[in-house]
Tab-separated table of C-alpha atoms in Angstrom:
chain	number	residue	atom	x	y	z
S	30	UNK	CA	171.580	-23.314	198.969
S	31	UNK	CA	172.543	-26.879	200.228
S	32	UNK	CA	174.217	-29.381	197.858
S	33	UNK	CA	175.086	-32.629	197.251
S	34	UNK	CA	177.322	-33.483	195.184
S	35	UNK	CA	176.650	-36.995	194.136
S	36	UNK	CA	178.771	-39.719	192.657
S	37	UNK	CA	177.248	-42.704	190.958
S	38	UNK	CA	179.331	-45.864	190.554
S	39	UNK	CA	179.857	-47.243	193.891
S	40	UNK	CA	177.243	-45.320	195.537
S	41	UNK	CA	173.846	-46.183	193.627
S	42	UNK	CA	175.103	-49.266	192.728
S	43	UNK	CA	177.384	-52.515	194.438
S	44	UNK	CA	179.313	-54.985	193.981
S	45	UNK	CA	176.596	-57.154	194.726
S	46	UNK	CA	174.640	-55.738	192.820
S	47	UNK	CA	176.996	-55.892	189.114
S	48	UNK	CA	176.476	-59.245	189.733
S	49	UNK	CA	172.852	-59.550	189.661
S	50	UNK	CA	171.820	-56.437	187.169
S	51	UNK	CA	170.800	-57.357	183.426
S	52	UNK	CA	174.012	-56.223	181.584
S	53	UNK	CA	172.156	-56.387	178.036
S	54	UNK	CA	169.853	-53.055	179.373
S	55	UNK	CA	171.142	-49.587	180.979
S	56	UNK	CA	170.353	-50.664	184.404
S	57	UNK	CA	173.473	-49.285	186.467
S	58	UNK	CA	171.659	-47.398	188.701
S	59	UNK	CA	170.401	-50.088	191.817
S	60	UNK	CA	166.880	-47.815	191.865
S	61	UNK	CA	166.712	-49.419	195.918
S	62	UNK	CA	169.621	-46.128	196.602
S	63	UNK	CA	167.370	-43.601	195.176
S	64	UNK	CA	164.631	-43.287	197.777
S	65	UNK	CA	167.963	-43.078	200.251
S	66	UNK	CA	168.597	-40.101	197.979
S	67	UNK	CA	165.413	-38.805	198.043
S	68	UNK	CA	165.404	-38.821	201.680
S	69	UNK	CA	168.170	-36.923	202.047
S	70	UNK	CA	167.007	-34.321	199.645
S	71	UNK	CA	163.305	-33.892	201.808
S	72	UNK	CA	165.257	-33.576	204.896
S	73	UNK	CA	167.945	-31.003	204.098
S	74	UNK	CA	166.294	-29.309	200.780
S	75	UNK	CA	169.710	-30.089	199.133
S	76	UNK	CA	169.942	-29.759	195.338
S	77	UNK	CA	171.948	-32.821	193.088
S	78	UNK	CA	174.931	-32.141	191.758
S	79	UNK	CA	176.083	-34.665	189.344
S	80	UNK	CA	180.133	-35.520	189.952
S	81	UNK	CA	180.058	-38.876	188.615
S	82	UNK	CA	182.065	-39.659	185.194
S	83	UNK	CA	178.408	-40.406	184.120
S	84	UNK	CA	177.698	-36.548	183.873
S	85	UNK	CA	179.459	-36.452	180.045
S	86	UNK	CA	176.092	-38.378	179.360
S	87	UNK	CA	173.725	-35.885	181.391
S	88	UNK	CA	172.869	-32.652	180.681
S	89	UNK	CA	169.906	-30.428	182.388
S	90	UNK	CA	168.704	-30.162	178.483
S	91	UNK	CA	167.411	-33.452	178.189
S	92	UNK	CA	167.689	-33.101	174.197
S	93	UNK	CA	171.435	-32.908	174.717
S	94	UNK	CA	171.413	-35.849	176.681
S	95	UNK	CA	172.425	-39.397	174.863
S	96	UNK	CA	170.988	-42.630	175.777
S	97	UNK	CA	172.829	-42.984	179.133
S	98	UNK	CA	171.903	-39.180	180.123
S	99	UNK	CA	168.387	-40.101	179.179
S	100	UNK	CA	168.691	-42.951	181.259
S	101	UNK	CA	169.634	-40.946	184.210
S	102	UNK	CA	166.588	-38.228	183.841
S	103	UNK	CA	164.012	-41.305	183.756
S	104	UNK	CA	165.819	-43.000	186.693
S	105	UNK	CA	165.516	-40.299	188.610
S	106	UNK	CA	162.279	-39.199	187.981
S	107	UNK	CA	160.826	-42.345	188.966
S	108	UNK	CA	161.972	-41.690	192.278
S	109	UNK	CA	160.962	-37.894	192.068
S	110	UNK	CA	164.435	-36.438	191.830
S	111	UNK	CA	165.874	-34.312	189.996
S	112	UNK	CA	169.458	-33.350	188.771
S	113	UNK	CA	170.311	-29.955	189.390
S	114	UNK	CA	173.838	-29.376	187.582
S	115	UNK	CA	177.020	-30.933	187.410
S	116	UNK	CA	180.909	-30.214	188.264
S	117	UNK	CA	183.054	-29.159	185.084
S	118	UNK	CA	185.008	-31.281	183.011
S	119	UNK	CA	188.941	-30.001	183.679
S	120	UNK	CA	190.086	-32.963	181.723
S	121	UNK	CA	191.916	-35.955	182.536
S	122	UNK	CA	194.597	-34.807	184.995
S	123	UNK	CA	192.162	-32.762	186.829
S	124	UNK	CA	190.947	-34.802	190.743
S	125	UNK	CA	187.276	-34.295	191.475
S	126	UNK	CA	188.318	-32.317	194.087
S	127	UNK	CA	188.984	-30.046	192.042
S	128	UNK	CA	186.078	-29.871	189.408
S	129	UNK	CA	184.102	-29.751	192.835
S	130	UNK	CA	186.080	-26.938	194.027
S	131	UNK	CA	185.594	-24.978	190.302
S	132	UNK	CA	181.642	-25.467	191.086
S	133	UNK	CA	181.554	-24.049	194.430
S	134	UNK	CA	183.709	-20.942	193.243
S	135	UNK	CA	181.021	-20.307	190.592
S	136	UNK	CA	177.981	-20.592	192.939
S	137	UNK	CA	178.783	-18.350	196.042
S	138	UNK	CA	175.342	-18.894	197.395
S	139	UNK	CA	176.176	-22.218	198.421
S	140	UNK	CA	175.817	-22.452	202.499
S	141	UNK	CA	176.370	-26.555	203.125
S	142	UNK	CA	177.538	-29.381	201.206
S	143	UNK	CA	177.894	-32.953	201.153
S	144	UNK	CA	179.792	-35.242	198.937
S	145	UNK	CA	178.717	-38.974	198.123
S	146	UNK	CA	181.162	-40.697	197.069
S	147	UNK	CA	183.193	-44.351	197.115
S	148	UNK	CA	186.469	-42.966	196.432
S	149	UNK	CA	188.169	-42.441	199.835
S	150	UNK	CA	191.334	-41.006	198.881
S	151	UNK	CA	192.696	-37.430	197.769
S	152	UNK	CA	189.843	-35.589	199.600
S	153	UNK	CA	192.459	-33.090	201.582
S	154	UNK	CA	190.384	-30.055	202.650
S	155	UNK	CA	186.815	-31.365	201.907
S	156	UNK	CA	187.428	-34.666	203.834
S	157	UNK	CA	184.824	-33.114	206.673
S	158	UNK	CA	182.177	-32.574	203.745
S	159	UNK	CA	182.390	-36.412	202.198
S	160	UNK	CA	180.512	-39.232	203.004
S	161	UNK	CA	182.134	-42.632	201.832
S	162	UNK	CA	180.023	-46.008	200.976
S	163	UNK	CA	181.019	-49.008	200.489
S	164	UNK	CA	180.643	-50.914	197.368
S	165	UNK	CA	182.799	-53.791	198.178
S	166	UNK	CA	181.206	-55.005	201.522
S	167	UNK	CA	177.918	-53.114	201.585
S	168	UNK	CA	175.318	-51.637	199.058
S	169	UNK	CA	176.618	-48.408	198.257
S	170	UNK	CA	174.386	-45.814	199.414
S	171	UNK	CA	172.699	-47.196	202.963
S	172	UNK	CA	170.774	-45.623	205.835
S	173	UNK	CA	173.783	-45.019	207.956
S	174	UNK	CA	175.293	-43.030	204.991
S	175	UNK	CA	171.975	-41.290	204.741
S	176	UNK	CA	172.234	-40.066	208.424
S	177	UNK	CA	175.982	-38.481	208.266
S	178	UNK	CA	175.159	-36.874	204.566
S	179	UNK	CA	172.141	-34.903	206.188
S	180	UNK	CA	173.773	-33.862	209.578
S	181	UNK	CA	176.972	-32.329	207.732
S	182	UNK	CA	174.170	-30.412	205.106
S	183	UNK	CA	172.165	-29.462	208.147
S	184	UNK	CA	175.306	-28.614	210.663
S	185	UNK	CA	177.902	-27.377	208.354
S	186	UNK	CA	178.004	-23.423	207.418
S	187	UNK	CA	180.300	-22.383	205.063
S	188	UNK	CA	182.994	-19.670	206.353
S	189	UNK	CA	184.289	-16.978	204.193
């Protein structure tokens, strides 16, 4: 199985784009990053993993979902994607790195990954398996992103 882990803030959504967005709706998600997404997930067959803060609102059991985690189904939907899971909650202390590291110990069938993220710092060991945007100077999530994300799911093999 390929993954991706994805983050959301600062990768399917900008700077630039805060500034423009209706603030009075749930409209964090830029929807122009999800066929970017999408395109990574026909070329690789990668499944989502959710890393973002935003997964306390998602849940695979849409009933369990509140109105942001609904939000994120629909969004994603539109653009004929789909969440797969999302890294554990090891509390406030606890680095993504690590709730990342806690999923891939639970899934041993995992052969590549990728991880989206905005957050360039802290990465240590997984540095080779992250992709960083830009949501300061650039869009978040463009084409040249797009490009690394699916030649590290298609290139790297995990070692035991």
């Amino acid at each position: 199985m390929k993954v991706l882990f994805l983050d959301i803030d600062g990768v399917l959504n900008s700077r630039g784009y805060d500034r423009q967005r209706n603030w009075n709706e749930l409209t964090n998600i830029d929807q122009t990053r999800l066929p970017l997404v999408r395109e990574i997930v026909e070329k690789t067959g990668a499944r989502i993993v959710l890393t973002s803060t935003w997964r306390g609102h998602w849940n695979a059991d849409r009933t369990a979902c509140d109105e942001s985690g609904r939000y994120i189904h629909e969004t994603f939907e539109k653009h004929r994607l789909s969440i797969s899971d999302k890294t554990p909650d090891l509390g406030l202390r606890a680095r993504r790195t690590d709730e990342i590291r806690a999923w891939l110990a639970e899934h041993e069938d995992v052969e590549s990954f990728v991880i989206l993220d905005d957050g360039k710092f802290g990465w240590e060991e997984l540095a080779d398996y992250c992709v960083f945007t830009n949501p300061y100077a650039g869009k978040g999530l463009e084409e040249e992103h797009v490009v690394r994300a699916t030649e590290v799911l298609n290139s790297h093999i995990l070692r035991g």
